[in-house]
């Protein structure tokens, strides 16, 4: 029986935790993530509104929540060492509180006394005196050493297993750290220092990127309105210094959206890739949900006099696409991209394929601990089928842009580097690097583009332009 159950006193479930509102919001979000597989970035904003948290309190709750989710693997290793028992044997609410407390002790400037006392009080109110005593003992033991000391204690030796050590140090499952290392090497980067920089970047809270809708507002105008900074890669990107982007007037009015700069580059590349023959204005987004790239593609199509068909198999996600592209020359179709029923002859087809998503982990703090290496095999089958379907819908001389928000070799070069697959689909690779605006940042040897958080400040997006022969 878990330590949290030992000596636990029955309590009134209506009792509110004796903790400050910011920590309370964080604990409630962590519980939702653990109990029902919720996404922290969807749960927390509502709790902040319900608790009327703004300014520093909201920022503190956000840091505690996302930081704890992101560092969960490291936190659990420390908790197991300090408590002498597997985390699976600890009651869920107690484990949530321990993770939150250990995160504060190791990765924030919160004083040890406040971190321990607030956490113990919360556990006492919800789980009883026995569980609070257990929590107090664990946190006091953790508080005696800093993060580096704990990493040295719970991680594999850097001398014997550097990759495993870095995975624990920067809170990544080992298989994802290995996938990053394989992808770096496949792209000509063979320095473990680069892997360390990548993991460190992926372990930090990312900046918010906005996209200025072309034809509606320029990046320069948007930056002035929101007091941000224009992007370094995408001509539509603005970096937001802080705050809730949903509260910004340009976002509310549909003049701008929240979109990683790497995703902006993908949509732009699909719109500007060179064709053989004239552009007839038939564009297709074959995997459109939830609609960010479809909206940018639609904005560019509006300028060029083109029209976009957007395909999404799930009705609820198709509704998200409809909302994102409202007022744009985009038609949304609820269909499987592998058998869309659409008439062939498209000039441009974007295949933003469903993938493991390990290139966007910094924006989904809990996701790294949910994914499994076995997920990739099924996805690569789907990716191949979607690419073949896209090729069949593309006219000769037209372009297919294949993209993933994953650098995993099986999902990237394993797909577009397969000469047999491309030959059967009638596709040939074209140099994709010129489709990225010149910035001086390294884009590798090509012909594909692989972006990296630590080198480009974007999610680890991969994209390859392919021409239909």
XYZ file of C-alpha atoms in Angstrom:
469
model
C 0.000 0.000 0.000
C 1.324 3.459 -0.909
C 2.970 5.653 1.696
C 0.182 8.210 1.264
C -2.361 5.631 2.409
C -0.588 4.715 5.639
C -2.244 6.363 8.611
C -4.436 8.431 6.329
C -7.340 10.206 8.008
C -10.671 10.342 6.241
C -11.393 13.850 5.101
C -14.264 15.871 3.757
C -13.777 16.118 -0.046
C -15.329 19.593 0.096
C -12.408 20.907 2.138
C -10.184 23.193 0.147
C -6.423 22.670 0.304
C -4.656 24.986 2.712
C -2.320 26.435 0.138
C -2.008 29.640 -1.841
C -4.132 29.967 -5.019
C -1.169 29.662 -7.404
C -0.024 26.365 -5.900
C -3.624 25.212 -5.697
C -4.095 25.840 -9.425
C -0.891 23.949 -10.151
C -1.936 20.976 -8.011
C -5.390 20.805 -9.585
C -3.840 20.841 -13.055
C -1.330 18.132 -12.144
C -4.199 16.001 -10.835
C -6.110 16.411 -14.107
C -3.027 15.460 -16.116
C -2.435 12.351 -13.975
C -6.017 11.193 -13.499
C -7.584 11.683 -16.911
C -4.694 12.334 -19.279
C -5.581 16.011 -19.645
C -3.286 18.541 -21.285
C -1.880 21.086 -18.860
C -2.109 23.954 -21.340
C -5.854 23.315 -21.754
C -6.677 22.913 -18.045
C -4.597 25.640 -16.419
C -6.002 28.745 -18.193
C -9.521 27.944 -16.972
C -8.299 27.466 -13.408
C -6.450 30.782 -13.538
C -9.696 32.475 -14.567
C -11.737 30.653 -11.931
C -9.289 31.613 -9.206
C -8.910 35.124 -10.638
C -5.166 34.818 -10.802
C -3.370 37.487 -12.811
C 0.077 39.022 -13.061
C 2.752 37.456 -10.908
C 0.412 34.912 -9.341
C -0.658 33.617 -12.752
C 2.953 33.537 -13.927
C 3.964 31.627 -10.787
C 1.182 29.066 -11.245
C 2.155 28.639 -14.891
C 5.821 28.123 -14.091
C 5.039 25.619 -11.336
C 2.629 23.640 -13.507
C 4.538 23.460 -16.763
C 7.901 23.110 -15.044
C 6.697 20.214 -12.907
C 5.140 18.458 -15.910
C 8.268 18.941 -17.990
C 10.663 17.687 -15.306
C 8.530 14.759 -14.151
C 11.070 12.019 -14.932
C 13.841 13.715 -12.982
C 11.484 14.584 -10.119
C 10.287 10.985 -9.862
C 13.847 9.670 -9.757
C 14.636 12.055 -6.894
C 11.414 11.176 -5.046
C 12.119 7.456 -5.323
C 15.650 7.894 -4.004
C 14.588 10.184 -1.153
C 11.561 8.107 -0.136
C 12.992 4.642 -0.699
C 9.917 3.509 -2.622
C 8.697 3.506 -6.257
C 6.449 6.394 -7.208
C 3.854 3.823 -8.322
C 3.318 2.998 -4.643
C 2.616 6.599 -3.632
C -0.963 7.880 -3.600
C -1.681 10.048 -6.642
C -2.546 13.294 -4.784
C 0.520 12.896 -2.569
C 2.694 12.253 -5.604
C 1.346 15.394 -7.304
C 2.272 17.435 -4.243
C 5.706 15.821 -3.934
C 6.496 16.543 -7.571
C 5.416 20.150 -7.091
C 7.446 20.489 -3.908
C 10.590 18.888 -5.314
C 10.349 21.068 -8.421
C 10.260 24.182 -6.245
C 13.244 22.976 -4.209
C 15.440 22.070 -7.163
C 14.429 24.359 -9.991
C 12.999 27.600 -8.585
C 14.054 30.401 -6.266
C 11.284 29.547 -3.816
C 12.727 29.282 -0.313
C 13.018 25.761 1.085
C 10.857 26.557 4.101
C 7.980 27.876 1.964
C 8.241 25.014 -0.525
C 8.143 22.394 2.222
C 5.532 23.967 4.499
C 3.056 24.842 1.722
C 3.320 21.357 0.241
C 2.945 19.630 3.614
C -0.096 21.761 4.481
C -1.738 20.880 1.153
C -1.166 17.151 1.709
C -2.428 17.346 5.291
C -5.670 18.992 4.119
C -6.358 16.456 1.372
C -4.703 13.206 2.470
C -4.306 13.307 6.242
C -1.597 13.605 8.868
C 0.235 10.366 8.050
C 0.693 11.347 4.413
C 1.792 14.862 5.391
C 4.460 13.432 7.691
C 5.756 11.264 4.862
C 5.769 14.288 2.541
C 7.612 16.403 5.107
C 10.332 13.762 5.529
C 10.874 13.357 1.784
C 11.017 17.079 1.050
C 13.366 17.819 3.934
C 15.736 15.161 2.632
C 15.553 16.573 -0.881
C 16.162 20.107 0.386
C 19.580 19.184 1.759
C 21.134 19.058 -1.739
C 20.846 21.050 -4.973
C 19.789 19.816 -8.401
C 23.310 19.023 -9.628
C 23.971 16.869 -6.574
C 20.728 14.991 -7.020
C 21.361 14.453 -10.742
C 24.782 13.002 -9.923
C 23.061 10.659 -7.468
C 20.144 9.402 -9.582
C 21.452 9.581 -13.170
C 23.788 7.101 -14.892
C 27.455 8.025 -14.678
C 28.415 10.553 -17.352
C 31.704 8.712 -17.816
C 29.979 5.399 -18.528
C 26.722 6.506 -20.165
C 26.778 10.147 -21.228
C 23.551 9.962 -23.211
C 21.697 8.380 -20.289
C 23.129 10.973 -17.912
C 22.016 13.854 -20.152
C 18.559 12.334 -20.528
C 18.029 12.386 -16.750
C 19.724 15.758 -16.267
C 17.468 17.447 -18.813
C 14.328 15.434 -17.997
C 13.824 13.367 -21.152
C 12.987 9.701 -21.559
C 16.120 7.936 -22.710
C 14.544 6.780 -25.982
C 13.751 10.356 -26.975
C 17.288 11.502 -26.153
C 18.539 8.617 -28.310
C 16.166 9.610 -31.146
C 17.491 13.180 -30.984
C 21.075 11.941 -31.085
C 20.336 9.686 -34.077
C 18.657 12.595 -35.883
C 21.532 14.974 -35.169
C 24.021 12.473 -36.587
C 21.822 11.811 -39.626
C 21.992 15.554 -40.270
C 25.783 15.692 -40.007
C 25.965 16.854 -36.368
C 28.113 14.503 -34.312
C 28.938 16.523 -31.189
C 27.499 15.369 -27.873
C 27.717 19.020 -26.904
C 25.057 19.687 -29.546
C 22.868 16.981 -28.023
C 23.304 18.560 -24.603
C 22.366 21.988 -26.006
C 19.316 20.493 -27.730
C 18.106 18.720 -24.589
C 18.709 21.842 -22.494
C 16.701 23.964 -24.936
C 13.935 21.375 -24.970
C 13.907 21.421 -21.154
C 13.221 25.151 -20.952
C 10.004 27.084 -21.340
C 9.733 28.265 -24.971
C 8.882 31.801 -26.038
C 5.461 32.487 -27.528
C 5.533 32.961 -31.298
C 2.773 34.861 -33.060
C 1.997 34.775 -36.776
C 0.863 37.944 -38.523
C -1.767 37.018 -41.115
C -0.424 38.066 -44.552
C -2.712 40.533 -46.246
C -4.163 41.616 -42.897
C -1.237 42.913 -40.854
C 2.543 42.924 -41.171
C 4.901 41.453 -38.607
C 6.288 44.934 -37.978
C 2.825 46.329 -37.266
C 1.942 43.386 -35.046
C 5.184 43.733 -33.104
C 4.424 47.397 -32.385
C 0.895 46.630 -31.208
C 1.849 43.773 -28.856
C 5.222 45.269 -27.862
C 7.022 42.245 -29.241
C 9.950 41.613 -31.568
C 9.821 40.564 -35.216
C 11.006 37.006 -35.888
C 14.402 36.055 -37.218
C 13.318 33.352 -39.688
C 9.717 33.762 -40.790
C 8.631 37.091 -42.330
C 5.335 36.713 -40.451
C 6.695 35.886 -36.975
C 6.596 38.024 -33.845
C 8.124 36.986 -30.531
C 5.870 37.818 -27.598
C 7.738 38.799 -24.408
C 5.046 37.494 -22.038
C 1.403 37.530 -21.072
C -1.636 35.713 -22.405
C -1.615 35.805 -26.226
C -5.324 35.016 -26.311
C -6.017 38.353 -24.641
C -4.298 40.349 -27.406
C -6.632 42.337 -29.619
C -5.005 41.275 -32.944
C -5.393 37.616 -31.934
C -9.007 38.095 -30.845
C -9.757 39.889 -34.125
C -8.188 37.150 -36.276
C -5.363 39.335 -37.556
C -2.784 37.139 -35.839
C -2.497 33.718 -34.279
C -0.243 31.700 -32.029
C 2.071 29.553 -34.149
C 5.638 28.365 -33.785
C 7.967 30.027 -36.253
C 9.028 26.650 -37.638
C 5.418 25.824 -38.520
C 5.152 29.170 -40.282
C 8.155 28.258 -42.414
C 6.516 24.961 -43.380
C 3.323 26.641 -44.623
C 5.316 29.318 -46.420
C 7.511 26.726 -48.149
C 4.414 24.957 -49.471
C 3.217 28.265 -50.948
C 6.485 29.385 -52.569
C 8.057 26.109 -53.763
C 8.864 26.385 -57.502
C 6.459 24.630 -59.854
C 6.916 23.414 -63.408
C 4.243 25.221 -65.359
C 1.854 27.911 -64.148
C 0.171 27.806 -60.756
C -3.474 27.055 -61.413
C -4.441 28.094 -57.879
C -5.509 24.648 -56.596
C -3.804 24.088 -53.248
C -4.372 21.319 -50.722
C -3.651 20.834 -47.027
C -4.068 17.073 -46.653
C -3.680 16.921 -42.828
C -5.158 20.237 -41.781
C -6.183 19.904 -38.111
C -6.154 21.919 -35.942
C -5.777 24.588 -38.620
C -2.737 26.754 -37.962
C -0.919 25.949 -41.192
C -4.188 25.910 -43.147
C -4.872 29.464 -41.976
C -1.462 30.729 -43.038
C -1.688 28.832 -46.328
C -5.146 30.320 -46.865
C -3.861 33.836 -46.217
C -1.105 33.353 -48.786
C -3.581 31.782 -51.223
C -5.828 34.818 -50.883
C -2.973 37.072 -51.937
C -2.079 34.825 -54.897
C -5.664 34.307 -56.048
C -5.587 30.612 -55.139
C -7.975 28.421 -53.150
C -7.162 25.755 -50.552
C -8.908 22.483 -49.806
C -8.259 21.433 -46.195
C -8.776 17.787 -45.208
C -9.288 16.587 -41.640
C -10.795 13.188 -40.702
C -12.104 14.098 -37.221
C -15.183 16.332 -37.092
C -14.167 18.125 -33.873
C -10.774 18.978 -35.348
C -12.381 19.966 -38.639
C -14.438 22.477 -36.659
C -11.202 23.920 -35.277
C -9.952 24.276 -38.854
C -13.164 26.061 -39.865
C -12.725 28.557 -37.047
C -9.062 29.116 -37.929
C -9.720 29.779 -41.640
C -12.920 31.816 -41.319
C -12.984 34.491 -44.037
C -10.210 32.843 -46.054
C -10.449 30.998 -49.407
C -10.355 27.599 -47.704
C -12.856 24.746 -48.037
C -12.801 22.197 -45.203
C -13.507 18.530 -45.961
C -14.108 15.886 -43.289
C -12.320 12.920 -44.823
C -9.364 10.578 -44.475
C -6.448 12.044 -46.395
C -5.610 8.601 -47.747
C -8.992 8.405 -49.490
C -10.253 11.979 -49.640
C -12.358 11.606 -52.774
C -11.000 14.918 -54.072
C -10.328 15.492 -57.757
C -6.608 15.173 -58.643
C -4.682 18.000 -60.273
C -3.481 20.116 -57.335
C -0.571 22.471 -57.879
C 0.572 22.407 -54.263
C -0.060 19.811 -51.562
C 1.017 20.142 -47.958
C 1.368 16.875 -46.021
C 1.906 17.920 -42.405
C 1.817 14.282 -41.421
C 0.623 12.925 -38.072
C 3.806 12.053 -36.185
C 5.251 11.309 -32.769
C 5.525 15.055 -32.112
C 8.817 14.745 -30.255
C 10.073 17.882 -31.982
C 7.491 20.025 -30.175
C 7.857 18.648 -26.655
C 8.851 22.002 -25.165
C 5.346 23.299 -25.969
C 3.597 20.204 -24.564
C 5.205 19.781 -21.152
C 3.608 16.469 -20.150
C 3.807 14.829 -23.591
C 7.323 13.401 -23.316
C 6.274 11.088 -20.488
C 3.251 9.730 -22.397
C 4.891 8.813 -25.678
C 6.395 5.395 -26.338
C 8.959 4.279 -28.923
C 6.409 1.742 -30.174
C 4.229 4.666 -31.342
C 6.562 5.394 -34.238
C 6.117 2.170 -36.239
C 2.395 2.652 -36.834
C 2.894 6.310 -37.673
C 5.454 5.608 -40.394
C 2.944 3.353 -42.168
C 0.387 6.173 -42.091
C 2.982 8.718 -43.244
C 3.877 6.616 -46.277
C 0.230 6.148 -47.198
C -0.480 9.873 -46.905
C 2.532 10.759 -49.026
C 1.410 8.320 -51.733
C -2.108 9.785 -51.623
C -0.713 13.308 -51.890
C 1.343 12.365 -54.932
C -1.720 10.895 -56.640
C -3.584 14.192 -56.103
C -0.748 16.362 -57.450
C -0.469 17.347 -61.102
C 2.762 16.691 -63.037
C 5.146 19.517 -62.238
C 3.337 20.258 -58.998
C 4.892 20.120 -55.537
C 4.243 18.062 -52.431
C 5.708 19.428 -49.192
C 6.154 16.667 -46.606
C 6.578 17.876 -43.020
C 6.636 16.532 -39.476
C 7.046 18.124 -36.055
C 9.455 15.290 -35.273
C 13.129 14.857 -36.160
C 12.909 11.080 -35.646
C 14.852 9.511 -38.522
C 12.146 6.907 -39.193
C 9.559 9.671 -39.666
C 11.730 11.992 -41.727
C 14.604 10.661 -43.815
C 13.150 7.182 -43.488
C 10.168 8.450 -45.514
C 11.459 11.020 -48.010
C 14.849 9.303 -48.254
C 13.227 6.085 -49.499
C 14.011 6.112 -53.236
C 11.677 3.197 -53.921
C 8.748 4.940 -52.237
C 9.368 8.181 -54.111
C 9.794 6.397 -57.452
C 6.511 4.517 -57.032
C 4.782 7.816 -56.208
C 6.403 9.648 -59.112
C 8.140 12.137 -56.813
C 11.652 13.592 -56.803
C 13.382 15.575 -54.082
C 14.165 19.233 -54.690
C 16.419 21.435 -52.573
C 14.199 22.813 -49.827
C 16.742 25.108 -48.192
C 16.149 28.052 -50.596
C 12.505 28.030 -49.430
C 13.678 29.329 -46.029
C 14.454 33.079 -45.950
C 18.181 33.804 -45.767
C 19.282 34.353 -42.179
C 22.818 32.979 -41.990
C 21.714 30.181 -39.658
C 22.850 26.667 -40.633
C 20.362 24.575 -42.591
C 22.546 21.519 -43.144
C 23.538 19.766 -46.335
C 19.980 19.385 -47.673
C 18.027 18.761 -49.726
C 15.639 18.747 -46.745
C 15.415 21.260 -43.891
C 15.694 20.167 -40.269
C 15.146 22.914 -37.706
C 16.333 22.651 -34.089
C 15.291 24.508 -30.907
C 18.890 25.168 -29.865
C 20.047 26.346 -33.311
C 16.992 28.082 -34.775
C 14.773 28.825 -31.768
C 11.911 26.841 -33.310
C 10.341 23.466 -32.743
C 12.315 20.640 -34.376
C 10.370 20.802 -37.641
C 11.403 18.730 -40.659
C 10.279 19.432 -44.212
C 11.159 18.266 -47.709
C 9.798 19.599 -50.996
C 9.054 16.962 -53.649
C 8.148 17.533 -57.283
C 5.702 15.307 -59.177
C 7.415 14.043 -62.283
